[in-house]
PDB file of C-alpha atoms in Angstrom:
ATOM      1  CA  GLN P   1     105.410  96.272  64.196  1.00 90.00           C
ATOM      2  CA  VAL P   2     104.355  97.575  67.580  1.00 94.00           C
ATOM      3  CA  GLN P   3     101.607 100.085  68.246  1.00 96.00           C
ATOM      4  CA  LEU P   4     101.566 102.257  71.357  1.00 97.00           C
ATOM      5  CA  VAL P   5      98.599 104.308  72.507  1.00 97.00           C
ATOM      6  CA  GLU P   6      98.799 106.671  75.464  1.00 97.00           C
ATOM      7  CA  SER P   7      95.841 107.927  77.470  1.00 97.00           C
ATOM      8  CA  GLY P   8      95.056 109.686  80.722  1.00 98.00           C
ATOM      9  CA  GLY P   9      96.446 113.153  80.067  1.00 98.00           C
ATOM     10  CA  ASP P  10      94.448 115.977  81.606  1.00 97.00           C
ATOM     11  CA  LEU P  11      94.480 119.394  83.232  1.00 98.00           C
ATOM     12  CA  VAL P  12      95.218 119.122  86.956  1.00 98.00           C
ATOM     13  CA  GLN P  13      96.058 121.540  89.748  1.00 98.00           C
ATOM     14  CA  ALA P  14      99.492 121.640  91.328  1.00 98.00           C
ATOM     15  CA  GLY P  15      99.747 119.090  94.102  1.00 98.00           C
ATOM     16  CA  GLY P  16      97.298 116.786  92.399  1.00 98.00           C
ATOM     17  CA  SER P  17      97.699 113.321  90.928  1.00 98.00           C
ATOM     18  CA  LEU P  18      97.233 111.735  87.542  1.00 98.00           C
ATOM     19  CA  THR P  19      97.757 108.271  86.063  1.00 98.00           C
ATOM     20  CA  LEU P  20      98.832 107.771  82.464  1.00 98.00           C
ATOM     21  CA  SER P  21      98.436 104.524  80.553  1.00 97.00           C
ATOM     22  CA  CYS P  22     100.214 103.165  77.491  1.00 97.00           C
ATOM     23  CA  ALA P  23      98.656 100.207  75.724  1.00 95.00           C
ATOM     24  CA  ALA P  24     101.068  98.232  73.574  1.00 95.00           C
ATOM     25  CA  SER P  25     100.030  95.798  70.861  1.00 92.00           C
ATOM     26  CA  GLY P  26     101.535  93.999  67.899  1.00 92.00           C
ATOM     27  CA  SER P  27     104.737  91.978  67.648  1.00 91.00           C
ATOM     28  CA  ILE P  28     106.058  92.487  71.155  1.00 90.00           C
ATOM     29  CA  PHE P  29     109.018  90.363  72.092  1.00 90.00           C
ATOM     30  CA  ARG P  30     109.465  88.922  75.566  1.00 87.00           C
ATOM     31  CA  ALA P  31     112.575  91.011  76.203  1.00 90.00           C
ATOM     32  CA  ASN P  32     111.869  94.722  75.917  1.00 93.00           C
ATOM     33  CA  THR P  33     112.072  97.967  77.800  1.00 96.00           C
ATOM     34  CA  MET P  34     109.303 100.513  77.979  1.00 97.00           C
ATOM     35  CA  ALA P  35     109.624 104.114  79.016  1.00 98.00           C
ATOM     36  CA  TRP P  36     107.868 107.418  79.545  1.00 98.00           C
ATOM     37  CA  HIS P  37     109.277 110.618  78.104  1.00 98.00           C
ATOM     38  CA  ARG P  38     107.944 114.151  78.156  1.00 98.00           C
ATOM     39  CA  GLN P  39     108.420 117.302  76.170  1.00 98.00           C
ATOM     40  CA  ALA P  40     107.560 120.767  77.401  1.00 95.00           C
ATOM     41  CA  PRO P  41     106.995 123.619  74.928  1.00 90.00           C
ATOM     42  CA  GLY P  42     110.301 124.908  73.632  1.00 93.00           C
ATOM     43  CA  LYS P  43     112.289 122.202  75.382  1.00 95.00           C
ATOM     44  CA  GLN P  44     113.901 118.956  74.371  1.00 96.00           C
ATOM     45  CA  ARG P  45     112.211 115.662  75.072  1.00 96.00           C
ATOM     46  CA  GLU P  46     113.414 114.205  78.372  1.00 97.00           C
ATOM     47  CA  LEU P  47     113.341 110.726  79.796  1.00 97.00           C
ATOM     48  CA  VAL P  48     110.982 110.413  82.759  1.00 98.00           C
ATOM     49  CA  ALA P  49     111.162 106.740  83.718  1.00 98.00           C
ATOM     50  CA  THR P  50     111.950 103.308  82.314  1.00 98.00           C
ATOM     51  CA  ILE P  51     110.877  99.770  83.138  1.00 97.00           C
ATOM     52  CA  THR P  52     112.241  96.502  81.793  1.00 95.00           C
ATOM     53  CA  ASP P  53     110.219  93.381  81.061  1.00 93.00           C
ATOM     54  CA  GLY P  54     111.489  92.082  84.409  1.00 92.00           C
ATOM     55  CA  GLY P  55     110.217  95.113  86.283  1.00 94.00           C
ATOM     56  CA  ILE P  56     113.486  96.950  86.891  1.00 97.00           C
ATOM     57  CA  THR P  57     112.818 100.681  87.002  1.00 98.00           C
ATOM     58  CA  THR P  58     114.768 103.914  86.681  1.00 98.00           C
ATOM     59  CA  TYR P  59     113.620 107.506  87.162  1.00 98.00           C
ATOM     60  CA  GLY P  60     114.738 110.945  86.149  1.00 97.00           C
ATOM     61  CA  ASP P  61     115.960 113.077  89.037  1.00 97.00           C
ATOM     62  CA  SER P  62     113.111 115.548  88.685  1.00 96.00           C
ATOM     63  CA  VAL P  63     110.415 112.913  89.286  1.00 98.00           C
ATOM     64  CA  LYS P  64     112.039 110.595  91.836  1.00 97.00           C
ATOM     65  CA  GLY P  65     109.810 110.067  94.831  1.00 97.00           C
ATOM     66  CA  ARG P  66     106.759 111.505  93.048  1.00 98.00           C
ATOM     67  CA  PHE P  67     106.199 109.298  89.988  1.00 98.00           C
ATOM     68  CA  THR P  68     105.865 105.523  89.826  1.00 98.00           C
ATOM     69  CA  ILE P  69     106.190 103.499  86.639  1.00 98.00           C
ATOM     70  CA  SER P  70     104.672 100.033  86.367  1.00 97.00           C
ATOM     71  CA  ARG P  71     103.563  97.582  83.718  1.00 95.00           C
ATOM     72  CA  ASP P  72     101.178  94.708  83.245  1.00 91.00           C
ATOM     73  CA  ASN P  73     102.590  91.940  81.088  1.00 78.00           C
ATOM     74  CA  ASN P  74      99.452  89.881  80.960  1.00 73.00           C
ATOM     75  CA  ALA P  75      99.338  87.465  78.045  1.00 59.00           C
ATOM     76  CA  ASN P  76      96.545  89.468  76.459  1.00 66.00           C
ATOM     77  CA  THR P  77      97.583  92.969  77.392  1.00 71.00           C
ATOM     78  CA  ASN P  78     100.829  94.869  77.564  1.00 87.00           C
ATOM     79  CA  THR P  79     100.082  98.059  79.388  1.00 94.00           C
ATOM     80  CA  MET P  80     102.428 100.487  81.083  1.00 97.00           C
ATOM     81  CA  TYR P  81     101.387 103.066  83.648  1.00 97.00           C
ATOM     82  CA  LEU P  82     102.780 106.232  85.150  1.00 98.00           C
ATOM     83  CA  GLN P  83     101.337 107.243  88.493  1.00 98.00           C
ATOM     84  CA  MET P  84     102.142 110.913  89.019  1.00 98.00           C
ATOM     85  CA  ASN P  85     101.729 112.463  92.474  1.00 98.00           C
ATOM     86  CA  SER P  86     102.517 115.891  93.880  1.00 98.00           C
ATOM     87  CA  LEU P  87     102.395 117.350  90.406  1.00 98.00           C
ATOM     88  CA  LYS P  88     104.146 120.633  89.704  1.00 97.00           C
ATOM     89  CA  PRO P  89     103.633 123.175  86.919  1.00 97.00           C
ATOM     90  CA  GLU P  90     107.020 122.144  85.538  1.00 96.00           C
ATOM     91  CA  ASP P  91     105.606 118.658  84.933  1.00 98.00           C
ATOM     92  CA  THR P  92     103.497 120.143  82.142  1.00 97.00           C
ATOM     93  CA  GLY P  93     104.160 118.711  78.719  1.00 98.00           C
ATOM     94  CA  VAL P  94     103.292 116.054  76.202  1.00 98.00           C
ATOM     95  CA  TYR P  95     104.010 112.614  77.626  1.00 98.00           C
ATOM     96  CA  TYR P  96     105.116 109.896  75.224  1.00 98.00           C
ATOM     97  CA  CYS P  97     105.580 106.197  75.801  1.00 98.00           C
ATOM     98  CA  SER P  98     108.187 104.148  74.021  1.00 98.00           C
ATOM     99  CA  LEU P  99     109.165 100.525  73.634  1.00 97.00           C
ATOM    100  CA  VAL P 100     112.523  99.210  72.513  1.00 96.00           C
ATOM    101  CA  GLN P 101     113.320  95.623  71.575  1.00 95.00           C
ATOM    102  CA  PHE P 102     115.956  93.909  69.523  1.00 92.00           C
ATOM    103  CA  GLU P 103     114.868  92.958  66.022  1.00 92.00           C
ATOM    104  CA  ALA P 104     117.320  91.213  63.693  1.00 91.00           C
ATOM    105  CA  GLY P 105     120.107  92.041  66.133  1.00 91.00           C
ATOM    106  CA  SER P 106     119.457  95.772  66.298  1.00 94.00           C
ATOM    107  CA  PRO P 107     117.394  97.871  68.724  1.00 95.00           C
ATOM    108  CA  ARG P 108     114.105  99.038  67.277  1.00 96.00           C
ATOM    109  CA  TYR P 109     112.281 101.927  68.931  1.00 97.00           C
ATOM    110  CA  TYR P 110     108.544 102.489  68.822  1.00 97.00           C
ATOM    111  CA  TRP P 111     106.695 105.625  69.977  1.00 98.00           C
ATOM    112  CA  GLY P 112     103.166 106.560  70.864  1.00 98.00           C
ATOM    113  CA  GLN P 113     101.455 109.727  69.718  1.00 97.00           C
ATOM    114  CA  GLY P 114     101.589 111.430  73.119  1.00 97.00           C
ATOM    115  CA  THR P 115      99.110 112.668  75.697  1.00 98.00           C
ATOM    116  CA  GLN P 116      98.977 116.208  77.096  1.00 98.00           C
ATOM    117  CA  VAL P 117      99.464 116.839  80.791  1.00 98.00           C
ATOM    118  CA  THR P 118      98.911 120.360  82.043  1.00 98.00           C
ATOM    119  CA  VAL P 119      99.534 121.307  85.663  1.00 98.00           C
ATOM    120  CA  SER P 120      98.130 124.658  86.740  1.00 97.00           C
ATOM    121  CA  SER P 121      99.599 126.657  89.595  1.00 93.00           C
TER     122      SER P 121
END
């Protein structure tokens, strides 16, 4: 089992910055991929950014150039971050972190409980 806990959500003005954190604990395998997703009211959850255990990153088109995903794979901590700059009202939503790893030959997905980000215009 893996537990994920997000933090850092807040109310911020458009143009501002915010950093989200996701602390992972439990039975985390060496090979895994973590990601940030978000869900705005009335909309489907969308993928924001991903990062592999080796540090390879991908970004959704709407956040490229503004958001940066990173992770700290310290032996005692497994924490993922999302640095968000030049925030826009359309970035508002609940941000979730996820981790996927293979268990018994099949991908197993874990999710955090989410943290609210609100960007005011």
